[in-house]
DNA sequence: TCAAGAACTTGACACTGTGTAAAGTTGACA
DNA sequence: TGTCAACTTTACACAGTGTCAAGTTCTTGA
């Protein structure tokens, strides 16, 4: 029973990731332990609670998926419209990667203050990205009249929510491609005066 | 300990409604029983499970709030644009009324098939309303080119989701008024070629 | 080579909330 | 007076999280 290649902590994180990605949603600590080839108690040796484990799993995914690289093109955009488009593309592409854990974390929000805060922080980060795109749009004078930067940010942030992705792809059956074009469209129509 | 005015069943439904509206979200069967002035077991005499109780509570609210009356103006609209506007107003106005129970029901979806189906049914009913509005719009030739009725319906349905209402009002702090105008705006911009 | 310690395992238990079961109480009504 | 329905009280099974304590095994360093 010697430990496999990566250390136990990493194996646990990978196990959690895999199981949550399959989406069974009812992923218990014991399931994760079993998948990691470790006892249930060993999981608590590395993570104090289920919430912490899930939060660490999102960090683990971010690292593996190089989230920052994904956002780089958007930050390098030379005008507001380009920035908005690239930001939407980046985030929309990232959603499916974190959806599994995100779903579990969202489900815990009512019971677990820690989980609530962790997921809230992540969503605030997305909001910052939205604010930057809106700000670039405003700088170009492209922001629709009758819309403050604040409100435009909230609107974009809401359009890009994980729940909306979930509803359109998983419930309504849209392809990722359809989702992406519809959302870019909606963002431009909602935030600017001339659609792209 | 004689029973108060309304019969126990009604008192339980009202208690559930009240508690869920306050939003504590962690509303247990025992909380509801206590608020109804009844033993926890008595609740099970009237409702087989927590899911059933919540579902019955939504029906109870519908009855009390006369949901159908709310939709009537929309159905009586004489053109597509009017129909869309009135539908959005009706549903947007109804969301705060059912949000408390809706939240609890949404939280149960992962664990409880019954709850999943019940909430899903309600959301399908909303989708039908969306479809009717989109259809009226299409009949007037007002539906944006490049958008099928199906896709337009999904889009509207998603815009009008309870989660979006939750995010904009409860999380972003918008007033109901701000939410309503922004959503009407977004719906017209997203579905038609000329904004209202 | 032995001792210490880190990393784990095994097994037991407390806690919460849902749902089930059974026996007792109360009031209305025939 | 007796019976039925509506309720109460008490007890328990079950799932899943998290805690605790006592082993085992493997490594490392004096």
CSV table of N, CA, C and O in Angstrom, one decimal, chain A residues 2-51:
chain,number,residue,atom,x,y,z
A,2,UNK,N,2.0,1.2,-0.7
A,2,UNK,CA,2.8,2.4,-0.8
A,2,UNK,C,2.0,3.5,-1.6
A,2,UNK,O,1.2,3.1,-2.5
A,3,UNK,N,2.3,4.7,-1.4
A,3,UNK,CA,1.6,5.8,-2.1
A,3,UNK,C,1.9,5.8,-3.6
A,3,UNK,O,3.1,5.6,-4.0
A,4,UNK,N,0.9,6.1,-4.4
A,4,UNK,CA,1.2,6.2,-5.8
A,4,UNK,C,2.0,7.4,-6.2
A,4,UNK,O,2.3,8.2,-5.3
A,5,UNK,N,2.2,7.6,-7.4
A,5,UNK,CA,3.1,8.7,-7.9
A,5,UNK,C,2.9,10.0,-7.1
A,5,UNK,O,3.8,10.4,-6.3
A,6,UNK,N,1.9,10.8,-7.4
A,6,UNK,CA,1.8,12.1,-6.8
A,6,UNK,C,1.5,11.9,-5.3
A,6,UNK,O,1.0,10.9,-4.9
A,7,UNK,N,1.8,12.9,-4.5
A,7,UNK,CA,1.6,12.8,-3.1
A,7,UNK,C,0.0,12.8,-2.9
A,7,UNK,O,-0.8,13.1,-3.7
A,8,UNK,N,-0.3,12.4,-1.7
A,8,UNK,CA,-1.7,12.2,-1.3
A,8,UNK,C,-2.6,13.4,-1.6
A,8,UNK,O,-3.7,13.3,-2.1
A,9,UNK,N,-2.1,14.5,-1.1
A,9,UNK,CA,-2.8,15.8,-1.3
A,9,UNK,C,-3.2,16.0,-2.7
A,9,UNK,O,-4.4,16.3,-3.0
A,10,UNK,N,-2.3,15.9,-3.6
A,10,UNK,CA,-2.6,16.1,-5.0
A,10,UNK,C,-3.5,15.0,-5.6
A,10,UNK,O,-4.4,15.3,-6.4
A,11,UNK,N,-3.3,13.8,-5.1
A,11,UNK,CA,-4.2,12.7,-5.6
A,11,UNK,C,-5.7,13.0,-5.1
A,11,UNK,O,-6.6,12.8,-5.9
A,12,UNK,N,-5.8,13.5,-3.9
A,12,UNK,CA,-7.1,13.9,-3.4
A,12,UNK,C,-7.8,15.0,-4.3
A,12,UNK,O,-8.9,14.9,-4.7
A,13,UNK,N,-7.0,16.0,-4.5
A,13,UNK,CA,-7.5,17.1,-5.3
A,13,UNK,C,-7.9,16.6,-6.7
A,13,UNK,O,-9.0,17.0,-7.2
A,14,UNK,N,-7.1,15.8,-7.3
A,14,UNK,CA,-7.4,15.3,-8.7
A,14,UNK,C,-8.7,14.4,-8.6
A,14,UNK,O,-9.5,14.5,-9.5
A,15,UNK,N,-8.8,13.6,-7.6
A,15,UNK,CA,-10.0,12.8,-7.4
A,15,UNK,C,-11.2,13.6,-7.3
A,15,UNK,O,-12.2,13.4,-7.9
A,16,UNK,N,-11.1,14.7,-6.5
A,16,UNK,CA,-12.3,15.5,-6.3
A,16,UNK,C,-12.7,16.2,-7.6
A,16,UNK,O,-13.8,16.2,-8.0
A,17,UNK,N,-11.7,16.6,-8.3
A,17,UNK,CA,-11.9,17.3,-9.6
A,17,UNK,C,-12.6,16.3,-10.6
A,17,UNK,O,-13.6,16.6,-11.2
A,18,UNK,N,-12.0,15.1,-10.7
A,18,UNK,CA,-12.6,14.1,-11.6
A,18,UNK,C,-14.1,13.8,-11.3
A,18,UNK,O,-15.0,13.9,-12.1
A,19,UNK,N,-14.3,13.5,-10.0
A,19,UNK,CA,-15.6,13.1,-9.6
A,19,UNK,C,-16.6,14.3,-9.8
A,19,UNK,O,-17.7,14.1,-10.3
A,20,UNK,N,-16.2,15.5,-9.5
A,20,UNK,CA,-17.1,16.6,-9.6
A,20,UNK,C,-17.4,16.9,-11.0
A,20,UNK,O,-18.5,17.4,-11.4
A,21,UNK,N,-16.4,16.7,-11.9
A,21,UNK,CA,-16.6,16.9,-13.3
A,21,UNK,C,-17.7,16.0,-13.9
A,21,UNK,O,-18.4,16.4,-14.8
A,22,UNK,N,-17.7,14.8,-13.4
A,22,UNK,CA,-18.7,13.8,-13.9
A,22,UNK,C,-20.1,14.3,-13.5
A,22,UNK,O,-21.1,13.9,-14.0
A,23,UNK,N,-20.1,15.1,-12.5
A,23,UNK,CA,-21.3,15.9,-12.1
A,23,UNK,C,-22.3,15.1,-11.3
A,23,UNK,O,-23.3,15.6,-11.0
A,24,UNK,N,-22.0,13.9,-10.9
A,24,UNK,CA,-22.9,13.2,-10.0
A,24,UNK,C,-23.5,14.1,-8.9
A,24,UNK,O,-24.6,13.8,-8.4
A,25,UNK,N,-22.8,15.2,-8.6
A,25,UNK,CA,-23.3,16.2,-7.7
A,25,UNK,C,-23.4,15.7,-6.2
A,25,UNK,O,-23.2,16.4,-5.3
A,26,UNK,N,-23.7,14.4,-6.1
A,26,UNK,CA,-23.7,13.9,-4.7
A,26,UNK,C,-22.3,13.3,-4.4
A,26,UNK,O,-22.3,12.1,-4.1
A,27,UNK,N,-21.3,14.0,-4.5
A,27,UNK,CA,-20.0,13.5,-4.2
A,27,UNK,C,-19.6,13.7,-2.8
A,27,UNK,O,-19.6,14.8,-2.3
A,28,UNK,N,-19.5,12.6,-2.1
A,28,UNK,CA,-19.2,12.6,-0.6
A,28,UNK,C,-17.7,12.5,-0.4
A,28,UNK,O,-16.9,12.1,-1.2
A,29,UNK,N,-17.3,12.9,0.8
A,29,UNK,CA,-15.9,12.8,1.2
A,29,UNK,C,-15.4,11.4,1.0
A,29,UNK,O,-14.3,11.1,0.6
A,30,UNK,N,-16.2,10.4,1.3
A,30,UNK,CA,-15.8,9.0,1.2
A,30,UNK,C,-15.6,8.6,-0.3
A,30,UNK,O,-14.7,7.8,-0.6
A,31,UNK,N,-16.4,9.2,-1.2
A,31,UNK,CA,-16.2,8.9,-2.6
A,31,UNK,C,-14.9,9.4,-3.0
A,31,UNK,O,-14.1,8.7,-3.8
A,32,UNK,N,-14.6,10.6,-2.6
A,32,UNK,CA,-13.3,11.2,-3.0
A,32,UNK,C,-12.1,10.4,-2.5
A,32,UNK,O,-11.2,10.2,-3.2
A,33,UNK,N,-12.2,10.1,-1.2
A,33,UNK,CA,-11.2,9.3,-0.6
A,33,UNK,C,-10.9,8.0,-1.3
A,33,UNK,O,-9.8,7.7,-1.7
A,34,UNK,N,-12.0,7.3,-1.6
A,34,UNK,CA,-11.9,6.0,-2.3
A,34,UNK,C,-11.2,6.2,-3.7
A,34,UNK,O,-10.3,5.5,-4.1
A,35,UNK,N,-11.7,7.2,-4.4
A,35,UNK,CA,-11.1,7.5,-5.7
A,35,UNK,C,-9.6,7.9,-5.6
A,35,UNK,O,-8.8,7.6,-6.6
A,36,UNK,N,-9.2,8.5,-4.5
A,36,UNK,CA,-7.8,8.9,-4.4
A,36,UNK,C,-7.0,7.7,-3.8
A,36,UNK,O,-5.8,7.9,-3.7
A,37,UNK,N,-7.6,6.6,-3.5
A,37,UNK,CA,-6.9,5.5,-2.9
A,37,UNK,C,-6.4,5.7,-1.5
A,37,UNK,O,-5.3,5.4,-1.1
A,38,UNK,N,-7.3,6.4,-0.7
A,38,UNK,CA,-6.9,6.8,0.6
A,38,UNK,C,-8.1,6.7,1.6
A,38,UNK,O,-9.2,6.6,1.1
A,39,UNK,N,-7.8,6.6,2.8
A,39,UNK,CA,-8.9,6.4,3.8
A,39,UNK,C,-9.7,7.8,3.9
A,39,UNK,O,-9.1,8.8,3.7
A,40,UNK,N,-10.9,7.7,4.3
A,40,UNK,CA,-11.7,8.9,4.5
A,40,UNK,C,-11.0,9.9,5.5
A,40,UNK,O,-11.0,11.1,5.3
A,41,UNK,N,-10.5,9.3,6.5
A,41,UNK,CA,-9.8,10.2,7.5
A,41,UNK,C,-8.6,10.9,7.0
A,41,UNK,O,-8.3,12.0,7.4
A,42,UNK,N,-7.9,10.2,6.1
A,42,UNK,CA,-6.7,10.9,5.5
A,42,UNK,C,-7.1,12.2,4.8
A,42,UNK,O,-6.3,13.1,4.8
A,43,UNK,N,-8.3,12.2,4.2
A,43,UNK,CA,-8.7,13.5,3.6
A,43,UNK,C,-8.7,14.6,4.6
A,43,UNK,O,-8.2,15.7,4.3
A,44,UNK,N,-9.2,14.3,5.8
A,44,UNK,CA,-9.2,15.3,6.8
A,44,UNK,C,-7.8,15.7,7.4
A,44,UNK,O,-7.7,16.7,8.1
A,45,UNK,N,-6.9,14.9,7.1
A,45,UNK,CA,-5.5,15.2,7.5
A,45,UNK,C,-4.9,16.3,6.6
A,45,UNK,O,-4.1,17.1,7.0
A,46,UNK,N,-5.5,16.5,5.4
A,46,UNK,CA,-5.0,17.5,4.4
A,46,UNK,C,-6.0,18.7,4.3
A,46,UNK,O,-5.5,19.8,4.0
A,47,UNK,N,-7.3,18.4,4.5
A,47,UNK,CA,-8.2,19.5,4.3
A,47,UNK,C,-9.2,19.5,5.5
A,47,UNK,O,-9.8,18.4,5.8
A,48,UNK,N,-9.4,20.6,6.2
A,48,UNK,CA,-10.2,20.6,7.4
A,48,UNK,C,-11.6,20.3,7.2
A,48,UNK,O,-12.3,19.9,8.1
A,49,UNK,N,-12.1,20.6,6.0
A,49,UNK,CA,-13.6,20.4,5.8
A,49,UNK,C,-13.8,20.2,4.3
A,49,UNK,O,-13.0,20.5,3.5
A,50,UNK,N,-15.0,19.8,4.0
A,50,UNK,CA,-15.4,19.6,2.6
A,50,UNK,C,-15.4,20.9,1.9
A,50,UNK,O,-14.9,21.0,0.7
A,51,UNK,N,-15.8,22.0,2.5
A,51,UNK,CA,-15.8,23.3,1.9
A,51,UNK,C,-14.3,23.6,1.5
A,51,UNK,O,-14.1,24.0,0.3
